[in-house]
Coordinates of C-alpha atoms in Angstrom, one line a residue:
Chain A
M1 CA 0.0 0.1 -0.1
P2 CA 1.3 3.5 -0.7
S3 CA 2.4 5.7 2.1
I4 CA 0.3 8.8 2.9
N5 CA 2.3 11.8 1.8
S6 CA 1.5 15.5 1.9
E7 CA -0.1 15.4 -1.8
E8 CA -2.2 12.6 -0.4
I9 CA -3.5 14.8 2.5
R10 CA -4.1 17.6 0.1
R11 CA -6.5 15.4 -1.9
L12 CA -8.1 14.1 1.1
A13 CA -8.7 17.5 2.7
E14 CA -10.0 18.9 -0.3
L15 CA -12.8 15.7 -0.7
A16 CA -13.7 16.4 3.0
N17 CA -14.0 20.1 2.4
I18 CA -11.5 21.0 5.0
G19 CA -9.0 24.0 4.2
L20 CA -5.7 23.0 5.5
S21 CA -2.5 25.1 5.9
D22 CA 0.6 23.8 4.7
D23 CA 1.9 23.3 8.5
Q24 CA -1.2 21.1 8.8
V25 CA -0.8 19.2 5.8
N26 CA 3.0 18.2 6.8
A27 CA 1.8 17.2 10.5
Y28 CA -1.5 15.2 9.3
A29 CA 0.7 13.2 6.4
K30 CA 3.3 11.8 9.3
E31 CA 0.3 10.9 11.8
I32 CA -2.0 9.4 9.4
D33 CA 0.6 7.8 7.8
Q34 CA 1.5 5.7 11.0
I35 CA -2.4 5.1 11.5
I36 CA -2.8 3.6 8.3
G37 CA 0.2 1.6 8.6
F38 CA -1.3 0.1 11.9
V39 CA -4.6 -0.8 10.2
E40 CA -2.6 -2.8 7.3
K41 CA -2.8 -5.8 9.0
L42 CA -6.2 -6.4 8.4
G43 CA -4.9 -7.1 4.8
N44 CA -3.3 -10.4 6.1
V45 CA -6.8 -11.9 6.9
D46 CA -8.4 -14.4 4.7
T47 CA -11.8 -13.2 4.5
D48 CA -12.9 -14.3 0.8
S49 CA -16.2 -16.3 2.0
V50 CA -16.9 -13.9 4.5
E51 CA -19.7 -11.3 4.3
P52 CA -19.5 -7.7 5.6
T53 CA -21.3 -6.4 8.6
D54 CA -23.2 -3.4 8.0
Q55 CA -25.2 -3.4 11.3
V56 CA -25.2 -5.8 14.2
T57 CA -28.7 -6.0 15.6
G58 CA -30.1 -7.5 12.2
L59 CA -33.2 -5.2 11.8
V60 CA -34.9 -5.2 8.4
D61 CA -37.3 -2.6 6.8
V62 CA -38.4 -0.4 9.9
W63 CA -41.3 1.3 8.8
R64 CA -43.1 3.7 10.4
D65 CA -46.7 5.5 9.7
D66 CA -46.5 8.6 7.2
E67 CA -48.1 11.1 9.4
V68 CA -47.9 14.9 9.2
K69 CA -46.3 16.4 12.3
P70 CA -44.7 19.9 13.1
G71 CA -41.0 20.6 11.9
L72 CA -38.9 22.6 13.8
D73 CA -39.3 25.8 15.2
H74 CA -38.1 28.7 12.8
D75 CA -37.3 30.7 15.5
A76 CA -35.1 27.8 17.2
L77 CA -33.3 27.4 13.8
K78 CA -32.9 31.3 13.4
L79 CA -31.1 31.6 16.6
N80 CA -28.3 29.0 15.2
A81 CA -27.9 30.3 11.9
P82 CA -25.1 32.0 10.7
Q83 CA -27.1 34.1 8.3
W84 CA -30.7 34.0 8.1
E85 CA -33.1 35.8 5.8
D86 CA -36.8 35.9 5.6
G87 CA -37.3 32.1 6.7
H88 CA -34.1 31.0 4.8
F89 CA -30.6 29.9 5.1
K90 CA -28.5 32.6 3.6
V91 CA -25.2 31.4 1.9
R92 CA -22.4 33.3 0.2
R93 CA -22.5 33.8 -3.4
V94 CA -22.1 30.5 -5.5
L95 CA -21.2 32.0 -9.1
Chain B
M1 CA -21.9 13.4 53.4
S2 CA -23.5 14.5 50.3
Q3 CA -27.0 13.3 49.9
L4 CA -26.0 12.4 46.4
K5 CA -24.0 9.8 47.3
R6 CA -27.1 8.0 48.7
P7 CA -28.9 5.3 46.6
I8 CA -31.4 6.7 44.2
K9 CA -34.0 4.6 45.2
E10 CA -33.9 6.2 48.7
L11 CA -33.5 9.6 47.6
V12 CA -36.8 9.2 45.3
S13 CA -38.7 7.9 48.2
E14 CA -37.8 10.7 50.4
V15 CA -38.3 13.4 47.7
S16 CA -41.9 11.8 46.8
S17 CA -42.8 11.6 50.4
G18 CA -42.0 15.1 51.3
R19 CA -39.0 14.2 53.7
I20 CA -36.4 16.0 51.6
T21 CA -37.1 18.5 48.6
A22 CA -36.0 18.3 45.1
V23 CA -34.6 22.0 45.7
S24 CA -32.4 20.9 48.5
L25 CA -30.8 18.2 46.2
V26 CA -30.4 20.3 43.4
E27 CA -28.8 22.8 45.4
Q28 CA -26.3 20.4 47.0
S29 CA -25.6 19.3 43.2
L30 CA -25.0 22.7 42.3
S31 CA -22.8 23.6 45.4
E32 CA -20.7 20.3 44.8
I33 CA -20.3 21.2 41.2
D34 CA -19.0 24.9 42.0
R35 CA -16.5 23.4 45.0
N36 CA -14.9 21.0 42.6
K37 CA -15.0 23.5 39.5
D38 CA -11.1 22.9 39.1
F39 CA -11.6 19.2 38.1
H40 CA -13.5 20.9 35.1
A41 CA -16.0 18.1 34.9
T42 CA -19.1 20.3 33.6
L43 CA -19.5 22.7 31.0
E44 CA -22.7 24.6 31.2
I45 CA -25.2 24.6 34.2
N46 CA -29.0 24.2 33.4
E47 CA -30.5 27.3 34.2
D48 CA -33.8 25.9 34.6
A49 CA -32.8 23.1 37.2
I50 CA -34.0 25.2 40.2
K51 CA -37.2 25.9 38.8
F52 CA -37.8 22.4 37.9
A53 CA -36.9 21.2 41.5
Q54 CA -39.7 23.7 42.5
K55 CA -42.1 22.4 40.4
I56 CA -41.5 18.8 41.5
D57 CA -41.8 19.8 45.2
D58 CA -44.9 21.7 44.5
D59 CA -46.3 18.6 43.0
V60 CA -45.4 16.6 45.9
K61 CA -47.4 19.0 48.3
N62 CA -50.4 18.9 45.9
G63 CA -50.3 15.1 46.0
K64 CA -49.6 14.8 42.4
D65 CA -47.5 11.8 40.6
V66 CA -44.0 13.3 40.3
G67 CA -42.4 10.1 38.7
S68 CA -40.2 7.4 39.4
L69 CA -36.7 9.5 39.4
A70 CA -38.4 12.6 41.2
G71 CA -35.8 15.2 42.2
I72 CA -32.9 13.2 41.4
P73 CA -30.2 15.7 39.8
F74 CA -28.4 14.1 36.9
I75 CA -25.8 15.3 34.6
A76 CA -25.5 14.8 30.6
K77 CA -22.7 14.6 28.5
D78 CA -22.5 17.6 26.3
N79 CA -23.2 15.4 23.1
F80 CA -26.8 15.2 24.2
L81 CA -29.2 17.7 22.6
T82 CA -31.1 19.5 25.5
F83 CA -32.7 22.9 26.6
G84 CA -31.6 25.2 29.4
A85 CA -27.9 24.9 28.2
K86 CA -25.8 24.9 25.3
T87 CA -25.0 21.7 23.4
T88 CA -21.6 21.8 22.2
A89 CA -20.2 18.2 21.9
G90 CA -16.9 19.6 23.4
S91 CA -16.2 21.4 20.0
N92 CA -15.7 25.0 19.1
I93 CA -17.6 24.4 15.8
L94 CA -20.7 24.1 18.2
N95 CA -19.7 26.4 20.7
N96 CA -22.9 28.6 20.7
F97 CA -25.3 26.0 19.5
R98 CA -28.7 26.1 21.2
A99 CA -30.6 22.9 20.6
P100 CA -34.1 23.4 18.7
Y101 CA -35.2 20.2 20.3
Q102 CA -34.2 17.7 23.0
S103 CA -32.9 14.1 22.8
T104 CA -35.4 11.1 23.5
A105 CA -33.4 9.7 26.5
I106 CA -33.5 13.3 28.2
E107 CA -37.1 13.7 27.6
M108 CA -37.6 10.2 29.1
L109 CA -35.7 11.0 32.3
L110 CA -37.3 14.4 32.5
K111 CA -40.7 12.7 32.3
E112 CA -40.1 10.7 35.5
G113 CA -39.0 13.7 37.3
A114 CA -35.4 13.7 37.2
I115 CA -33.4 17.1 36.8
L116 CA -30.6 18.1 34.6
V117 CA -28.3 20.1 36.3
A118 CA -25.3 20.5 33.8
K119 CA -23.7 19.3 30.8
A120 CA -20.6 17.1 31.2
N121 CA -17.0 17.9 29.5
L122 CA -16.0 15.6 26.8
D123 CA -13.5 14.7 24.2
A124 CA -15.0 16.7 21.1
F125 CA -17.4 15.0 19.5
G126 CA -16.5 11.7 21.5
H127 CA -13.1 11.3 19.9
G128 CA -10.8 10.5 22.4
S129 CA -9.8 8.5 25.5
S130 CA -8.6 11.4 27.8
T131 CA -10.8 14.2 27.6
E132 CA -8.1 16.1 26.7
N133 CA -9.5 16.6 23.1
S134 CA -12.1 18.6 24.4
D135 CA -11.9 22.2 22.9
F136 CA -12.9 23.7 26.2
G137 CA -9.7 22.2 28.3
P138 CA -9.4 18.6 29.8
T139 CA -11.1 17.3 32.7
K140 CA -9.1 15.9 35.7
N141 CA -9.2 12.6 37.6
P142 CA -10.8 13.1 40.9
H143 CA -8.3 10.6 42.6
D144 CA -5.3 12.4 41.2
A145 CA -5.6 15.8 39.5
S146 CA -2.3 15.3 37.7
K147 CA -4.0 12.4 35.7
I148 CA -6.6 12.0 32.9
P149 CA -10.1 10.9 33.9
G150 CA -10.5 8.6 30.8
G151 CA -12.6 9.5 28.0
S152 CA -14.5 10.4 26.0
S153 CA -16.9 10.8 28.8
G154 CA -14.4 11.7 31.2
G155 CA -16.5 14.7 32.6
S156 CA -19.6 12.5 33.2
A157 CA -17.5 9.9 35.2
A158 CA -15.6 12.5 37.3
A159 CA -18.7 14.5 38.1
I160 CA -20.2 11.2 39.7
S161 CA -16.9 10.3 41.5
L162 CA -17.1 13.8 42.8
G163 CA -20.7 13.6 44.0
M164 CA -22.2 16.2 41.6
A165 CA -25.2 14.5 40.6
A166 CA -26.8 10.9 41.3
F167 CA -26.1 9.9 37.7
S168 CA -24.8 10.7 34.3
L169 CA -26.2 10.1 30.9
A170 CA -23.4 9.5 28.3
T171 CA -22.7 7.9 25.3
D172 CA -20.3 4.8 24.4
T173 CA -18.8 4.3 21.1
G174 CA -15.6 2.3 21.6
G175 CA -15.4 2.5 25.2
S176 CA -16.4 6.2 26.1
I177 CA -18.8 5.2 29.1
R178 CA -17.0 2.1 30.7
Q179 CA -13.0 3.4 30.4
P180 CA -13.5 6.7 32.2
A181 CA -16.1 5.1 34.6
A182 CA -13.1 2.6 35.4
M183 CA -10.6 5.6 35.6
C184 CA -12.7 7.4 38.0
G185 CA -13.9 4.3 40.6
V186 CA -17.5 4.2 39.4
V187 CA -19.9 2.2 37.5
G188 CA -20.1 2.5 33.7
L189 CA -23.2 0.8 31.7
K190 CA -23.1 0.4 27.9
P191 CA -26.4 -1.2 27.0
T192 CA -26.7 -3.4 23.9
Y193 CA -26.8 -1.5 20.5
G194 CA -29.9 0.1 19.6
L195 CA -31.6 -0.4 23.2
V196 CA -31.6 3.4 24.1
S197 CA -32.8 5.8 21.3
R198 CA -29.8 7.7 19.8
Y199 CA -32.5 10.6 18.4
G200 CA -31.1 14.1 19.6
V201 CA -27.6 12.8 20.4
V202 CA -24.7 14.1 18.3
A203 CA -23.6 11.4 15.9
M204 CA -20.2 9.8 16.1
G205 CA -20.2 6.2 14.7
S206 CA -23.9 5.5 13.7
S207 CA -23.3 1.6 13.9
F208 CA -21.7 1.9 17.2
D209 CA -22.8 4.7 19.2
S210 CA -24.9 3.5 22.3
I211 CA -26.5 5.4 25.1
G212 CA -25.8 4.7 28.8
V213 CA -25.4 5.3 32.1
I214 CA -22.6 6.3 34.5
A215 CA -23.3 5.9 38.3
K216 CA -22.3 5.0 41.8
T217 CA -23.7 1.6 41.9
V218 CA -25.2 -1.2 39.7
E219 CA -28.5 -0.7 41.3
D220 CA -28.6 3.1 40.2
S221 CA -27.4 2.2 36.9
S222 CA -30.2 -0.3 36.4
L223 CA -32.9 2.0 37.6
V224 CA -31.9 4.6 35.0
L225 CA -31.9 2.2 32.2
E226 CA -35.1 1.1 33.3
H227 CA -36.7 4.7 32.1
I228 CA -34.4 5.0 28.7
A229 CA -34.5 1.7 27.1
G230 CA -37.0 0.8 24.3
K231 CA -38.0 1.7 21.0
D232 CA -38.0 4.9 19.3
V233 CA -40.3 5.9 16.2
A234 CA -37.6 8.6 15.8
D235 CA -34.5 6.1 15.7
G236 CA -35.3 3.5 13.4
T237 CA -32.3 1.5 14.8
T238 CA -33.9 1.0 18.2
I239 CA -34.7 -2.4 19.4
E240 CA -37.9 -3.9 21.5
R241 CA -36.9 -3.6 25.2
D242 CA -37.0 -6.9 27.3
E243 CA -40.2 -8.1 29.4
G244 CA -40.3 -6.9 32.9
S245 CA -37.8 -4.6 34.8
Y246 CA -34.3 -4.3 34.5
A247 CA -34.3 -2.7 38.0
N248 CA -35.1 -6.3 39.8
L249 CA -31.8 -7.5 40.4
S250 CA -31.1 -11.0 41.9
S251 CA -27.3 -11.3 42.5
S252 CA -26.1 -14.8 42.8
L253 CA -22.7 -16.0 40.9
K254 CA -23.5 -19.4 41.8
G255 CA -23.6 -21.6 38.5
Q256 CA -22.9 -19.1 36.2
K257 CA -19.9 -19.6 33.4
F258 CA -17.4 -16.6 33.1
G259 CA -14.9 -16.6 30.4
L260 CA -11.8 -14.8 31.4
V261 CA -10.5 -13.4 27.7
K262 CA -6.8 -14.3 27.2
E263 CA -6.5 -11.3 24.7
F264 CA -7.9 -9.0 27.1
V265 CA -5.0 -10.1 29.9
G266 CA -2.4 -10.5 27.6
E267 CA 0.8 -8.5 26.3
G268 CA 0.7 -4.6 27.5
I269 CA -1.3 -5.0 30.6
D270 CA -0.1 -3.3 33.7
P271 CA 0.8 -6.1 36.0
E272 CA -1.2 -4.5 39.0
V273 CA -4.4 -4.5 36.6
K274 CA -3.3 -8.1 35.9
S275 CA -3.4 -9.2 39.4
A276 CA -6.4 -7.5 40.5
I277 CA -8.3 -9.4 37.6
I278 CA -6.9 -12.8 38.8
D279 CA -8.1 -11.8 42.3
V280 CA -11.6 -11.3 41.0
V281 CA -11.4 -14.8 39.3
E282 CA -10.6 -16.4 42.6
R283 CA -13.5 -14.6 44.5
I284 CA -15.9 -15.7 41.8
K285 CA -15.0 -19.2 42.3
S286 CA -15.4 -19.0 45.9
Q287 CA -18.7 -17.9 45.5
G288 CA -19.4 -20.7 43.3
G289 CA -19.0 -19.4 39.9
D290 CA -17.1 -21.2 37.4
V291 CA -14.3 -19.2 35.5
E292 CA -12.1 -20.8 32.4
E293 CA -9.8 -19.0 30.3
I294 CA -10.8 -18.5 26.3
S295 CA -9.1 -16.9 23.6
I296 CA -10.9 -14.9 21.0
P297 CA -8.0 -14.8 18.5
T298 CA -9.6 -11.8 16.0
L299 CA -9.5 -9.6 19.0
D300 CA -5.9 -9.2 18.2
L301 CA -7.6 -7.0 14.9
A302 CA -10.3 -5.4 16.9
L303 CA -8.7 -2.0 17.3
A304 CA -7.4 -1.8 13.6
C305 CA -10.9 -3.0 12.6
Y306 CA -12.4 -0.2 14.7
Y307 CA -9.9 2.7 13.5
V308 CA -11.0 1.9 9.9
L309 CA -14.7 1.7 10.4
I310 CA -15.0 4.5 13.1
P311 CA -13.2 7.2 11.0
A312 CA -15.4 6.2 8.0
E313 CA -18.6 6.5 9.9
I314 CA -17.2 10.0 11.5
S315 CA -16.2 11.3 8.0
S316 CA -19.9 10.7 7.0
N317 CA -21.6 12.0 10.2
L318 CA -19.3 15.1 10.5
A319 CA -19.9 16.2 6.9
R320 CA -23.2 17.9 8.0
Y321 CA -20.9 20.9 9.7
D322 CA -21.0 23.1 7.0
G323 CA -21.1 26.8 8.6
V324 CA -24.6 27.3 6.8
R325 CA -27.1 26.1 9.1
Y326 CA -25.7 26.2 12.6
G327 CA -22.4 25.9 14.0
H328 CA -19.3 28.2 13.4
S329 CA -19.1 30.0 10.3
S330 CA -15.8 31.5 9.1
K331 CA -16.0 35.2 8.7
E332 CA -13.1 35.4 6.2
A333 CA -15.3 33.3 3.6
K334 CA -15.8 35.0 0.4
S335 CA -17.6 32.1 -1.5
L336 CA -19.6 29.4 -0.6
N337 CA -16.8 27.0 -0.8
D338 CA -14.6 29.2 1.3
Q339 CA -17.5 28.9 3.9
F340 CA -17.5 25.1 3.9
F341 CA -13.4 25.1 3.8
L342 CA -12.5 27.6 6.3
S343 CA -15.6 26.9 8.6
R344 CA -14.5 23.5 9.1
N345 CA -10.9 23.8 9.7
E346 CA -11.3 26.6 11.8
G347 CA -14.3 24.8 14.0
F348 CA -13.0 21.5 14.1
G349 CA -10.2 20.5 16.5
D350 CA -7.2 18.3 15.3
E351 CA -8.5 15.2 16.3
A352 CA -11.7 15.5 14.3
K353 CA -10.1 16.6 11.2
R354 CA -7.6 13.6 11.7
R355 CA -10.7 11.2 12.0
I356 CA -12.5 12.9 8.9
M357 CA -9.5 12.6 6.6
I358 CA -8.6 8.8 7.7
G359 CA -12.2 8.2 7.2
T360 CA -12.2 10.0 3.7
Y361 CA -9.1 7.8 2.7
V362 CA -10.6 4.4 3.6
L363 CA -14.0 5.2 1.9
S364 CA -12.2 6.7 -1.2
S365 CA -12.2 5.0 -4.6
G366 CA -9.4 2.6 -4.8
Y367 CA -9.1 1.9 -1.2
Y368 CA -12.6 0.9 -0.3
D369 CA -12.5 -2.4 -0.7
A370 CA -8.9 -2.8 0.9
Y371 CA -9.7 -1.0 4.1
Y372 CA -13.4 -0.2 4.6
K373 CA -15.0 -3.6 3.2
K374 CA -12.1 -5.6 4.7
A375 CA -12.9 -4.1 7.9
Q376 CA -16.6 -4.8 7.6
K377 CA -15.6 -8.5 7.1
V378 CA -13.5 -8.8 9.8
R379 CA -16.2 -7.2 12.0
T380 CA -18.2 -10.6 11.1
L381 CA -15.4 -12.8 12.0
L382 CA -15.3 -11.0 15.4
R383 CA -19.1 -11.2 15.9
K384 CA -18.8 -15.0 15.1
E385 CA -16.2 -15.5 17.6
F386 CA -18.3 -13.8 20.4
D387 CA -21.4 -15.7 19.3
G388 CA -19.2 -18.9 19.6
A389 CA -18.1 -17.9 23.2
F390 CA -21.5 -16.8 24.3
K391 CA -22.5 -20.5 23.5
K392 CA -19.8 -21.6 26.2
F393 CA -20.1 -18.9 28.7
D394 CA -22.7 -16.7 30.4
F395 CA -20.4 -13.6 30.2
L396 CA -16.9 -12.5 29.2
I397 CA -14.9 -10.9 31.8
G398 CA -11.3 -9.0 31.8
P399 CA -10.2 -5.5 32.9
T400 CA -12.1 -2.5 31.2
S401 CA -8.6 -1.1 30.5
P402 CA -5.4 -2.6 30.5
I403 CA -3.8 0.5 32.3
K404 CA -4.7 3.1 35.1
A405 CA -5.2 6.7 34.3
W406 CA -2.1 7.9 32.7
K407 CA -0.6 11.5 33.1
L408 CA -2.3 14.5 31.7
G409 CA -0.4 15.4 28.4
E410 CA 1.5 11.9 28.2
K411 CA -0.3 10.4 25.1
S412 CA -2.0 13.6 23.7
H413 CA 0.7 14.4 21.0
D414 CA 0.5 10.7 20.0
P415 CA -2.8 9.7 18.4
L416 CA -1.8 6.2 17.8
A417 CA -0.6 5.4 21.4
M418 CA -4.0 7.0 22.5
Y419 CA -6.2 4.7 19.9
L420 CA -4.1 1.6 21.6
T421 CA -5.5 2.2 25.0
D422 CA -8.8 1.2 23.6
I423 CA -8.1 -2.2 23.1
D424 CA -10.4 -3.9 25.9
T425 CA -13.5 -2.1 25.1
V426 CA -13.6 -1.5 21.2
S427 CA -14.6 -5.1 20.3
V428 CA -17.9 -4.9 22.5
N429 CA -19.1 -2.1 20.2
L430 CA -18.3 -4.0 17.1
V431 CA -20.4 -6.9 17.9
G432 CA -23.2 -4.7 19.7
S433 CA -22.9 -6.3 23.3
P434 CA -23.9 -4.7 26.4
A435 CA -21.2 -4.6 29.0
I436 CA -20.8 -3.0 32.2
S437 CA -17.4 -1.6 34.2
I438 CA -17.2 -2.4 37.9
P439 CA -14.7 -0.7 40.2
L440 CA -12.4 -2.8 41.9
K441 CA -11.3 -1.9 45.3
T442 CA -7.7 -0.5 45.1
D443 CA -5.5 1.7 47.5
D444 CA -4.3 3.8 44.4
L445 CA -5.8 4.8 41.2
P446 CA -9.0 3.0 40.4
I447 CA -9.2 -0.2 38.1
G448 CA -12.4 -1.6 36.6
L449 CA -13.7 -5.0 35.9
Q450 CA -15.4 -5.5 32.5
L451 CA -18.4 -7.7 32.4
V452 CA -19.6 -8.4 29.0
G453 CA -22.8 -10.5 28.0
P454 CA -24.6 -11.5 24.7
Q455 CA -27.1 -8.7 22.9
K456 CA -30.0 -8.0 25.0
S457 CA -28.8 -9.9 28.3
E458 CA -29.0 -6.6 30.5
N459 CA -31.4 -8.2 33.0
K460 CA -29.0 -11.0 33.6
L461 CA -26.0 -8.7 33.3
L462 CA -27.0 -6.3 35.8
S463 CA -27.7 -9.1 38.3
T464 CA -24.6 -10.7 38.0
A465 CA -22.9 -7.2 38.2
Q466 CA -24.6 -6.6 41.4
G467 CA -23.2 -10.0 42.6
L468 CA -19.8 -8.9 41.6
E469 CA -20.1 -5.4 43.3
A470 CA -20.8 -7.3 46.5
I471 CA -17.8 -9.3 46.5
L472 CA -15.1 -6.7 44.8

């Protein structure tokens, strides 16, 4: 497996929408390389005939009634919103 | 002695009959919080606590039903959405967040008359084993202030050890209830995955997160579980609770079969912890219990498996923090993309970002099969081995942590060294079992005994835990 270098950290930060500085990139490269190195041992296990586990309690198709219920209170949402206008969250310009 | 050190059952009976007031219990709780503030176990105080206590006392006077936990002050880890105090998850990104609704578990406790007095400190988003990853500063161990209290629920465990409240509500994704309970010398109960609703709890790893209790005794933990367990329409992963009550404990160890897990007492264990566990084994035998050693070979891979799957689930759950709807939003941002990139870098601490990037890596194209899918398969192997072990044994036992509380700062600059301390707890979350940490008597720093049962064995687990508690 390839080692985690600064270039890889930049790619991951971009995918994860995190704007890292160069110093942060270098520090993370070292630490994450070490952690990925630790989990590499999973590769030695024979799992050819093993099914993956997504969940542990075996529940299937959990349904609920489709009822109309009040949504979250706009005043409570407005209190937390960085920018709010006319009942909407406002964002920076896209174009 | 602080009234809050007394059994919950006694306190409820006295409050309900008017012999003591809920207000006096809440005042005592607030005064203990203030007196011990240097341990930094709590974050915000619930500004409505006294008001709620007054209401309970009025209802008692007027002969109204006040609930099964009437007047009992409790503390909630700050990843539970609550009214009356901010919900920060220990992270700057939620520094000013006021929850627009409350979590199901909180609502259920309030309905029974319990009173939320404060929110507890934690490793930000539950990412950590020492509470040093809190963006608001670490919690200190009540037994030695130069040591960590464990984590991520270090504040919740320290608070109970310090007598700040009768119990804490907390979360356990890889040991976050059991390990700090062990390090602070209190009881930590992590129920079966899905037994308690996760609705309104800040998500970490959604296939792992369990809601549970930290308390002084097994009996107190069972009383709390009694009121928070069960299906919730708002959380589709919740399971049916058992028939009957969790609070009817019978505590015989006679004829019970315990498997002492070889991998839990193997390499890397503090000799003092090991000898404490061996001593427990002898005591169980002298009470008529049967103990044999068992090996669960895939446990050697449990940490690697956990530290692939957990960052993957974290990277997905933390994607919602975008600086648009709530949480920190960068003042510097000029474009929408900036708003995401800067807000997330400024708001998340180092560990959250580390885990998001590891998760992004193991889920990314080209690496998904080698890491994420592989770990999911190893999780299956581990589940099969635990199923096999529970055919032979009623319970598995071992230490909750291979080492005692370490010095503040000792591992905080080495993320991998910190991850390795979770070795005895993560497997339980990988298989979805219930487990409880019970404090052993020590002269020095506390040590916890971990008792693990098959899924949905809470009734028997709590009874047996009470039996163990009596002989430790």
